[in-house]
Amino acid sequence: MKKKLILKLFIFLLTLVFIGSFIKPIVFAQPKPEKITLGFAHIWPAVHFTQVHQFTRYFKMVEKATKGKYVLDIKWYPVGTLIGGSELYDGIIKGIAESGTSSFVYTPGRFPVMYTLCQPGIAPPENCNAAAITAMELYKTWKPKEFDDVKVLYFYATGPAWLHTKKPLKSLKDIKGLKVRATADNIEIFKALGAEPTSMVMGEVYTAAKKGIVDSLISPPETLEAWKHAELFDYSVFVPHFYSSFFWVAMNKDKWRSLPKDLQDAFDAVADDAAKEAGAIWQYFNTKAMDFAKAKPGGHHFSRFPDSEWEGVKEIIRPIRERYIALLNSKGLPGKEIVESASKLMEKYNKMKFEPWKP
C-alpha cells in the first residue's frame, strides 16, 4: 500500500513537471514612458556646456522626478538657429519657441524687479552658486508680475565678472580710453571711468575684437574658453561690482497648460535643485576656463585691483543705485525695499559653502 502511494505521488509530480514545461511564466511588462516633445531655444553654441551639461541634466532631473513615467524629447535650438537672444522672451510668449533661456541684459527694462541684481554694486556675487540661489529667492520673495506672460522654470547666473584686456590694468584709472564690450547695465559705470563702452551680444564679440571695434570685454571667465576669447585677450582683472549676468528659463504658457499635471509638478519640484546645480556647473566651467587660458602659449594673467581702488567706485555706484530705486518707484514698486532685499539675500548666500560640481 505504501509503495503504491509513493508511486502515485511520483507520477503526479512528474506530470506537473511535464505540464509546467509548456507553460510560459507570466511577466508583467512595465508601461513604456510617454514621450513628450519640447522645443528649447538658447543663446549659446550647441557645444557650449549649457546645452551639453546644464540643460541636458536639468531635463533628466525632471524625468527622474516623474519616476520614469515620461521621457522628454528635447528639440534644441542653439544660438542663430531659431530666434535671437533679445527676441527670445517675446518668442516664447508667441510660441515661436516652446521654451528657452536668455539673459536679462538682452532686454533691459523688461524685468525691473529681477534686473535689480544686474545693477552695478547692488548685489555683487562671490560666485555663481550664490548668484543663482539669490535670483531664485528674490523671485519667490517679490513674485514680480513681469514674468506673468510665461511659465518661469528657474533662474541662474554667470557669477562675478572679469574685465579682459590686451594690456595689463594696474588701477581703475587704466580703464580710461578702453573700447569695452559692455552690457546695458554697466555702460554708465564705464563711461564714468572714461571708457568707451559698446553693447553687443556675446556672439559678436570675437569678430568685433578682431576688427578693432572693441579692445576689451567684461564677461565671466568661461567666455575665454567657450567663446575663444583667450585668443583675443591676455589679461583679466576682477571687477565684481561692475557686472554679473542673470538668466531666466521659461516655457510658453499654452505649452505648459498642455502638459500632464504630474509632469508640471515634476518641473516645479526640481526648480530649486536645478538652480543650485546650474550655479555649481557655471562655477566649475569658470574655473576650468581660467586654467585653460593660463595654459595657452604665453599664458594669461589674472589679477585684482587693491581694495583701496574700490572706494572711488562706491561714489560712482551710489547715484546709480539711487536712480534705480527711483525707477522702481516710478513703476509703482517699492524700490528701496527691493534693492535692500537683493543686497541682503546676496550677502547671505555669499557666506555659504557649496559643493563643487564635476562632470
Tab-separated table of C-alpha atoms in Angstrom:
chain	number	residue	atom	x	y	z
A	1	MET	CA	0.000	0.000	0.000
A	2	LYS	CA	2.780	2.385	0.938
A	3	LYS	CA	4.643	1.618	-2.289
A	4	LYS	CA	1.525	2.409	-4.361
A	5	LEU	CA	1.156	5.806	-2.670
A	6	ILE	CA	4.783	6.677	-3.335
A	7	LEU	CA	4.414	5.583	-6.975
A	8	LYS	CA	1.248	7.710	-7.422
A	9	LEU	CA	2.952	10.719	-5.841
A	10	PHE	CA	5.953	10.301	-8.138
A	11	ILE	CA	3.726	10.066	-11.214
A	12	PHE	CA	1.788	13.189	-10.067
A	13	LEU	CA	4.951	15.218	-9.616
A	14	LEU	CA	6.304	14.032	-12.944
A	15	THR	CA	3.063	15.098	-14.608
A	16	LEU	CA	3.319	18.579	-13.064
A	17	VAL	CA	6.865	18.979	-14.316
A	18	PHE	CA	5.788	17.842	-17.813
A	19	ILE	CA	2.827	20.255	-17.922
A	20	GLY	CA	4.919	23.090	-16.480
A	21	SER	CA	7.437	22.833	-19.278
A	22	PHE	CA	4.749	24.023	-21.697
A	23	ILE	CA	3.573	26.958	-19.590
A	24	LYS	CA	5.364	30.287	-20.036
A	25	PRO	CA	5.791	32.370	-16.885
A	26	ILE	CA	3.561	35.413	-16.632
A	27	VAL	CA	5.630	38.590	-16.921
A	28	PHE	CA	4.007	41.889	-16.102
A	29	ALA	CA	5.500	44.332	-18.612
A	30	GLN	CA	6.475	47.759	-17.342
A	31	PRO	CA	4.494	50.509	-19.092
A	32	LYS	CA	6.598	52.413	-21.610
A	33	PRO	CA	7.267	56.023	-20.635
A	34	GLU	CA	5.204	58.576	-22.511
A	35	LYS	CA	7.318	60.729	-24.818
A	36	ILE	CA	6.805	64.485	-24.548
A	37	THR	CA	8.422	66.635	-27.230
A	38	LEU	CA	9.638	70.070	-26.161
A	39	GLY	CA	11.475	72.736	-28.155
A	40	PHE	CA	14.183	74.617	-26.256
A	41	ALA	CA	15.951	77.712	-27.647
A	42	HIS	CA	19.049	79.280	-26.093
A	43	ILE	CA	21.839	81.784	-26.716
A	44	TRP	CA	24.921	79.559	-26.925
A	45	PRO	CA	26.529	77.257	-29.487
A	46	ALA	CA	25.360	73.629	-29.363
A	47	VAL	CA	28.746	72.556	-27.943
A	48	HIS	CA	28.535	75.015	-25.027
A	49	PHE	CA	28.313	73.437	-21.583
A	50	THR	CA	24.852	74.895	-21.032
A	51	GLN	CA	23.389	72.523	-23.624
A	52	VAL	CA	25.840	69.661	-23.144
A	53	HIS	CA	25.631	69.606	-19.347
A	54	GLN	CA	23.353	72.113	-17.628
A	55	PHE	CA	20.088	71.731	-19.526
A	56	THR	CA	20.569	68.104	-20.547
A	57	ARG	CA	20.950	67.258	-16.859
A	58	TYR	CA	18.017	69.508	-15.976
A	59	PHE	CA	15.600	67.689	-18.261
A	60	LYS	CA	16.866	64.328	-16.948
A	61	MET	CA	16.193	65.664	-13.456
A	62	VAL	CA	12.586	66.361	-14.468
A	63	GLU	CA	12.211	62.862	-15.972
A	64	LYS	CA	13.543	61.302	-12.773
A	65	ALA	CA	11.022	63.264	-10.723
A	66	THR	CA	8.219	61.597	-12.733
A	67	LYS	CA	9.622	58.166	-11.705
A	68	GLY	CA	10.079	57.209	-15.321
A	69	LYS	CA	6.529	57.951	-16.413
A	70	TYR	CA	7.667	60.499	-19.016
A	71	VAL	CA	10.654	60.934	-21.261
A	72	LEU	CA	11.418	64.383	-22.668
A	73	ASP	CA	12.367	64.574	-26.328
A	74	ILE	CA	14.163	67.937	-26.481
A	75	LYS	CA	14.438	69.733	-29.794
A	76	TRP	CA	17.424	72.031	-29.314
A	77	TYR	CA	17.673	75.458	-30.953
A	78	PRO	CA	21.134	76.917	-30.219
A	79	VAL	CA	22.173	80.484	-30.974
A	80	GLY	CA	21.351	81.607	-34.512
A	81	THR	CA	19.039	78.708	-35.373
A	82	LEU	CA	15.578	79.939	-34.389
A	83	ILE	CA	15.486	83.302	-32.660
A	84	GLY	CA	17.944	85.835	-31.224
A	85	GLY	CA	18.629	86.336	-27.532
A	86	SER	CA	16.944	89.743	-27.357
A	87	GLU	CA	13.800	88.383	-29.080
A	88	LEU	CA	13.662	85.096	-27.208
A	89	TYR	CA	11.300	86.132	-24.423
A	90	ASP	CA	8.713	87.502	-26.864
A	91	GLY	CA	9.310	84.409	-28.995
A	92	ILE	CA	8.295	82.197	-26.083
A	93	ILE	CA	5.203	84.300	-25.391
A	94	LYS	CA	4.153	83.944	-29.047
A	95	GLY	CA	5.002	80.241	-29.207
A	96	ILE	CA	7.809	80.636	-31.753
A	97	ALA	CA	9.889	78.835	-29.138
A	98	GLU	CA	8.111	76.468	-26.745
A	99	SER	CA	10.709	77.089	-24.055
A	100	GLY	CA	14.141	78.570	-23.677
A	101	THR	CA	16.586	80.740	-21.806
A	102	SER	CA	18.203	84.151	-22.251
A	103	SER	CA	19.844	86.920	-20.260
A	104	PHE	CA	18.141	89.830	-18.530
A	105	VAL	CA	20.681	92.175	-20.085
A	106	TYR	CA	19.396	91.460	-23.599
A	107	THR	CA	16.076	93.121	-22.699
A	108	PRO	CA	16.915	95.988	-20.312
A	109	GLY	CA	13.858	97.445	-18.626
A	110	ARG	CA	11.719	94.362	-19.331
A	111	PHE	CA	12.180	92.796	-15.899
A	112	PRO	CA	12.654	95.673	-13.441
A	113	VAL	CA	12.479	93.659	-10.210
A	114	MET	CA	14.832	90.856	-11.279
A	115	TYR	CA	17.071	93.271	-13.190
A	116	THR	CA	17.935	94.796	-9.814
A	117	LEU	CA	20.510	92.010	-9.490
A	118	CYS	CA	22.296	93.217	-12.623
A	119	GLN	CA	22.836	96.766	-11.383
A	120	PRO	CA	26.464	97.641	-10.570
A	121	GLY	CA	27.277	97.284	-6.902
A	122	ILE	CA	23.775	96.495	-5.609
A	123	ALA	CA	24.265	92.753	-5.112
A	124	PRO	CA	27.758	91.674	-6.232
A	125	PRO	CA	28.099	87.872	-6.001
A	126	GLU	CA	31.158	85.975	-4.804
A	127	ASN	CA	30.402	83.021	-7.065
A	128	CYS	CA	27.848	81.534	-9.453
A	129	ASN	CA	26.287	79.386	-6.730
A	130	ALA	CA	25.332	82.340	-4.542
A	131	ALA	CA	24.088	84.296	-7.547
A	132	ALA	CA	21.738	81.522	-8.737
A	133	ILE	CA	20.180	80.923	-5.327
A	134	THR	CA	19.795	84.652	-4.717
A	135	ALA	CA	17.905	85.016	-8.009
A	136	MET	CA	15.512	82.220	-7.044
A	137	GLU	CA	14.915	83.701	-3.606
A	138	LEU	CA	14.377	87.226	-4.936
A	139	TYR	CA	11.756	85.914	-7.367
A	140	LYS	CA	9.953	83.975	-4.614
A	141	THR	CA	10.077	86.999	-2.294
A	142	TRP	CA	8.534	89.501	-4.698
A	143	LYS	CA	6.684	87.285	-7.208
A	144	PRO	CA	7.051	90.018	-9.856
A	145	LYS	CA	4.310	90.335	-12.467
A	146	GLU	CA	6.951	90.980	-15.140
A	147	PHE	CA	7.059	87.223	-15.810
A	148	ASP	CA	3.290	86.648	-15.895
A	149	ASP	CA	3.357	86.100	-19.682
A	150	VAL	CA	5.280	82.831	-19.343
A	151	LYS	CA	5.786	79.912	-17.002
A	152	VAL	CA	9.046	80.529	-15.136
A	153	LEU	CA	11.069	77.333	-14.683
A	154	TYR	CA	14.099	78.672	-12.828
A	155	PHE	CA	16.895	81.276	-12.743
A	156	TYR	CA	20.691	81.077	-12.768
A	157	ALA	CA	23.694	83.382	-13.231
A	158	THR	CA	27.246	83.730	-14.523
A	159	GLY	CA	28.730	84.842	-11.244
A	160	PRO	CA	31.085	87.827	-10.848
A	161	ALA	CA	32.708	89.467	-13.861
A	162	TRP	CA	36.239	89.964	-15.084
A	163	LEU	CA	37.469	92.665	-17.444
A	164	HIS	CA	39.508	91.008	-20.206
A	165	THR	CA	42.076	93.192	-21.966
A	166	LYS	CA	45.051	93.125	-24.322
A	167	LYS	CA	47.237	95.005	-21.827
A	168	PRO	CA	47.542	94.804	-18.018
A	169	LEU	CA	45.476	97.126	-15.825
A	170	LYS	CA	47.053	98.104	-12.510
A	171	SER	CA	44.495	100.691	-11.495
A	172	LEU	CA	40.918	101.689	-12.244
A	173	LYS	CA	42.418	104.758	-13.945
A	174	ASP	CA	43.780	102.433	-16.634
A	175	ILE	CA	40.216	101.740	-17.784
A	176	LYS	CA	40.089	105.221	-19.279
A	177	GLY	CA	40.146	105.067	-23.069
A	178	LEU	CA	39.309	101.366	-23.354
A	179	LYS	CA	36.803	100.365	-26.026
A	180	VAL	CA	34.862	97.915	-23.882
A	181	ARG	CA	32.236	95.439	-24.935
A	182	ALA	CA	29.813	96.146	-22.136
A	183	THR	CA	26.198	95.341	-21.345
A	184	ALA	CA	23.317	97.753	-20.848
A	185	ASP	CA	23.617	97.632	-17.066
A	186	ASN	CA	27.303	98.637	-16.838
A	187	ILE	CA	27.624	101.184	-19.643
A	188	GLU	CA	27.130	104.051	-17.192
A	189	ILE	CA	29.925	102.976	-14.858
A	190	PHE	CA	32.356	102.536	-17.739
A	191	LYS	CA	31.524	105.997	-19.061
A	192	ALA	CA	32.145	107.428	-15.607
A	193	LEU	CA	35.608	105.841	-15.658
A	194	GLY	CA	36.386	107.331	-19.077
A	195	ALA	CA	35.964	104.168	-21.162
A	196	GLU	CA	34.094	103.900	-24.463
A	197	PRO	CA	31.537	101.129	-23.864
A	198	THR	CA	29.670	99.366	-26.661
A	199	SER	CA	26.776	96.995	-26.005
A	200	MET	CA	26.615	93.838	-28.117
A	201	VAL	CA	25.620	90.183	-27.758
A	202	MET	CA	28.368	87.712	-26.939
A	203	GLY	CA	28.291	86.088	-30.357
A	204	GLU	CA	29.501	89.349	-31.958
A	205	VAL	CA	32.471	89.944	-29.659
A	206	TYR	CA	35.108	87.808	-31.398
A	207	THR	CA	34.652	89.495	-34.774
A	208	ALA	CA	34.351	92.956	-33.185
A	209	ALA	CA	37.638	92.475	-31.340
A	210	LYS	CA	39.359	91.217	-34.493
A	211	LYS	CA	38.202	94.337	-36.337
A	212	GLY	CA	39.269	96.659	-33.524
A	213	ILE	CA	35.738	97.780	-32.713
A	214	VAL	CA	36.410	96.715	-29.110
A	215	ASP	CA	39.716	96.093	-27.348
A	216	SER	CA	38.343	94.735	-24.087
A	217	LEU	CA	35.422	92.736	-22.744
A	218	ILE	CA	33.543	92.400	-19.487
A	219	SER	CA	32.287	88.847	-19.008
A	220	PRO	CA	32.614	85.773	-16.804
A	221	PRO	CA	35.832	83.758	-17.316
A	222	GLU	CA	34.008	80.941	-19.125
A	223	THR	CA	33.958	83.018	-22.333
A	224	LEU	CA	37.759	82.745	-22.540
A	225	GLU	CA	37.336	79.101	-23.499
A	226	ALA	CA	33.745	78.663	-24.680
A	227	TRP	CA	33.779	81.727	-26.946
A	228	LYS	CA	37.539	81.556	-27.713
A	229	HIS	CA	38.180	84.926	-26.107
A	230	ALA	CA	41.524	83.701	-24.740
A	231	GLU	CA	42.715	84.055	-28.345
A	232	LEU	CA	41.929	87.792	-28.152
A	233	PHE	CA	42.934	88.853	-24.644
A	234	ASP	CA	45.937	88.135	-22.407
A	235	TYR	CA	44.896	89.834	-19.173
A	236	SER	CA	41.867	89.716	-16.880
A	237	VAL	CA	41.119	91.793	-13.792
A	238	PHE	CA	38.366	91.010	-11.273
A	239	VAL	CA	35.503	93.568	-11.304
A	240	PRO	CA	32.610	92.028	-9.307
A	241	HIS	CA	30.966	95.399	-8.656
A	242	PHE	CA	30.561	96.057	-12.370
A	243	TYR	CA	28.607	93.101	-13.622
A	244	SER	CA	27.003	89.739	-13.083
A	245	SER	CA	24.660	88.436	-15.732
A	246	PHE	CA	21.467	86.653	-14.704
A	247	PHE	CA	19.303	84.385	-16.824
A	248	TRP	CA	15.703	83.202	-16.900
A	249	VAL	CA	14.420	79.797	-18.044
A	250	ALA	CA	10.791	79.811	-19.151
A	251	MET	CA	8.086	77.975	-21.081
A	252	ASN	CA	5.247	79.161	-23.302
A	253	LYS	CA	2.024	79.176	-21.256
A	254	ASP	CA	-0.030	77.212	-23.794
A	255	LYS	CA	2.685	74.560	-23.942
A	256	TRP	CA	2.766	74.462	-20.151
A	257	ARG	CA	-1.002	74.010	-19.945
A	258	SER	CA	-0.795	71.162	-22.463
A	259	LEU	CA	1.500	69.127	-20.199
A	260	PRO	CA	0.061	66.461	-17.876
A	261	LYS	CA	-0.399	67.739	-14.320
A	262	ASP	CA	2.092	65.287	-12.833
A	263	LEU	CA	4.733	66.407	-15.342
A	264	GLN	CA	4.067	70.031	-14.398
A	265	ASP	CA	4.537	69.014	-10.762
A	266	ALA	CA	7.881	67.421	-11.657
A	267	PHE	CA	9.133	70.630	-13.286
A	268	ASP	CA	8.117	72.606	-10.183
A	269	ALA	CA	9.625	70.062	-7.802
A	270	VAL	CA	13.129	70.271	-9.290
A	271	ALA	CA	13.311	74.058	-9.798
A	272	ASP	CA	15.424	74.848	-6.717
A	273	ASP	CA	17.776	71.913	-7.294
A	274	ALA	CA	18.120	72.911	-10.956
A	275	ALA	CA	19.180	76.435	-9.953
A	276	LYS	CA	21.681	75.113	-7.410
A	277	GLU	CA	23.209	72.703	-9.889
A	278	ALA	CA	23.329	75.382	-12.604
A	279	GLY	CA	25.287	77.598	-10.212
A	280	ALA	CA	27.719	74.779	-9.477
A	281	ILE	CA	28.136	73.960	-13.187
A	282	TRP	CA	28.846	77.590	-14.088
A	283	GLN	CA	31.348	77.831	-11.229
A	284	TYR	CA	33.122	74.717	-12.483
A	285	PHE	CA	33.390	75.975	-16.063
A	286	ASN	CA	34.524	79.453	-14.990
A	287	THR	CA	37.399	77.858	-13.071
A	288	LYS	CA	38.130	75.465	-15.928
A	289	ALA	CA	38.287	78.338	-18.424
A	290	MET	CA	40.761	80.217	-16.242
A	291	ASP	CA	43.024	77.156	-16.189
A	292	PHE	CA	42.566	76.812	-19.944
A	293	ALA	CA	43.632	80.430	-20.543
A	294	LYS	CA	46.664	80.116	-18.269
A	295	ALA	CA	47.813	77.049	-20.206
A	296	LYS	CA	47.870	78.746	-23.618
A	297	PRO	CA	51.254	79.655	-25.152
A	298	GLY	CA	52.407	82.798	-23.374
A	299	GLY	CA	49.848	82.228	-20.617
A	300	HIS	CA	47.103	84.529	-19.336
A	301	HIS	CA	47.395	86.773	-16.299
A	302	PHE	CA	44.568	87.157	-13.757
A	303	SER	CA	44.716	89.942	-11.184
A	304	ARG	CA	42.724	92.042	-8.727
A	305	PHE	CA	42.777	95.744	-8.028
A	306	PRO	CA	43.812	96.775	-4.483
A	307	ASP	CA	40.856	97.186	-2.111
A	308	SER	CA	41.608	100.902	-1.887
A	309	GLU	CA	40.698	101.272	-5.572
A	310	TRP	CA	37.069	100.421	-4.876
A	311	GLU	CA	36.412	103.347	-2.546
A	312	GLY	CA	36.069	105.701	-5.506
A	313	VAL	CA	33.816	103.242	-7.328
A	314	LYS	CA	31.362	103.295	-4.441
A	315	GLU	CA	30.854	107.001	-5.074
A	316	ILE	CA	30.075	106.244	-8.743
A	317	ILE	CA	27.746	103.387	-7.834
A	318	ARG	CA	25.731	105.324	-5.211
A	319	PRO	CA	23.839	107.534	-7.693
A	320	ILE	CA	23.267	104.517	-9.978
A	321	ARG	CA	21.648	102.756	-7.033
A	322	GLU	CA	19.514	105.780	-6.173
A	323	ARG	CA	18.384	106.191	-9.773
A	324	TYR	CA	17.386	102.539	-9.925
A	325	ILE	CA	15.350	102.869	-6.738
A	326	ALA	CA	13.610	105.871	-8.318
A	327	LEU	CA	12.957	103.835	-11.487
A	328	LEU	CA	11.330	101.042	-9.491
A	329	ASN	CA	9.258	103.589	-7.561
A	330	SER	CA	8.070	105.136	-10.834
A	331	LYS	CA	6.667	101.741	-11.818
A	332	GLY	CA	4.647	101.536	-8.621
A	333	LEU	CA	7.135	99.178	-6.962
A	334	PRO	CA	8.770	99.553	-3.520
A	335	GLY	CA	12.198	100.417	-4.899
A	336	LYS	CA	14.212	100.749	-1.715
A	337	GLU	CA	12.805	97.524	-0.257
A	338	ILE	CA	13.550	95.552	-3.439
A	339	VAL	CA	17.123	96.856	-3.664
A	340	GLU	CA	17.794	96.175	0.020
A	341	SER	CA	16.248	92.719	-0.335
A	342	ALA	CA	18.563	91.885	-3.250
A	343	SER	CA	21.620	93.105	-1.331
A	344	LYS	CA	20.774	91.179	1.847
A	345	LEU	CA	19.997	87.950	0.003
A	346	MET	CA	23.303	88.070	-1.865
A	347	GLU	CA	25.222	88.853	1.324
A	348	LYS	CA	23.566	85.841	2.953
A	349	TYR	CA	24.381	83.368	0.192
A	350	ASN	CA	27.877	84.774	-0.413
A	351	LYS	CA	28.756	83.418	3.047
A	352	MET	CA	27.644	79.883	2.238
A	353	LYS	CA	29.898	76.993	1.236
A	354	PHE	CA	28.884	74.993	-1.817
A	355	GLU	CA	29.712	71.510	-3.009
A	356	PRO	CA	31.739	71.630	-6.236
A	357	TRP	CA	30.298	70.014	-9.359
A	358	LYS	CA	32.263	67.623	-11.544
A	359	PRO	CA	31.262	66.239	-14.954
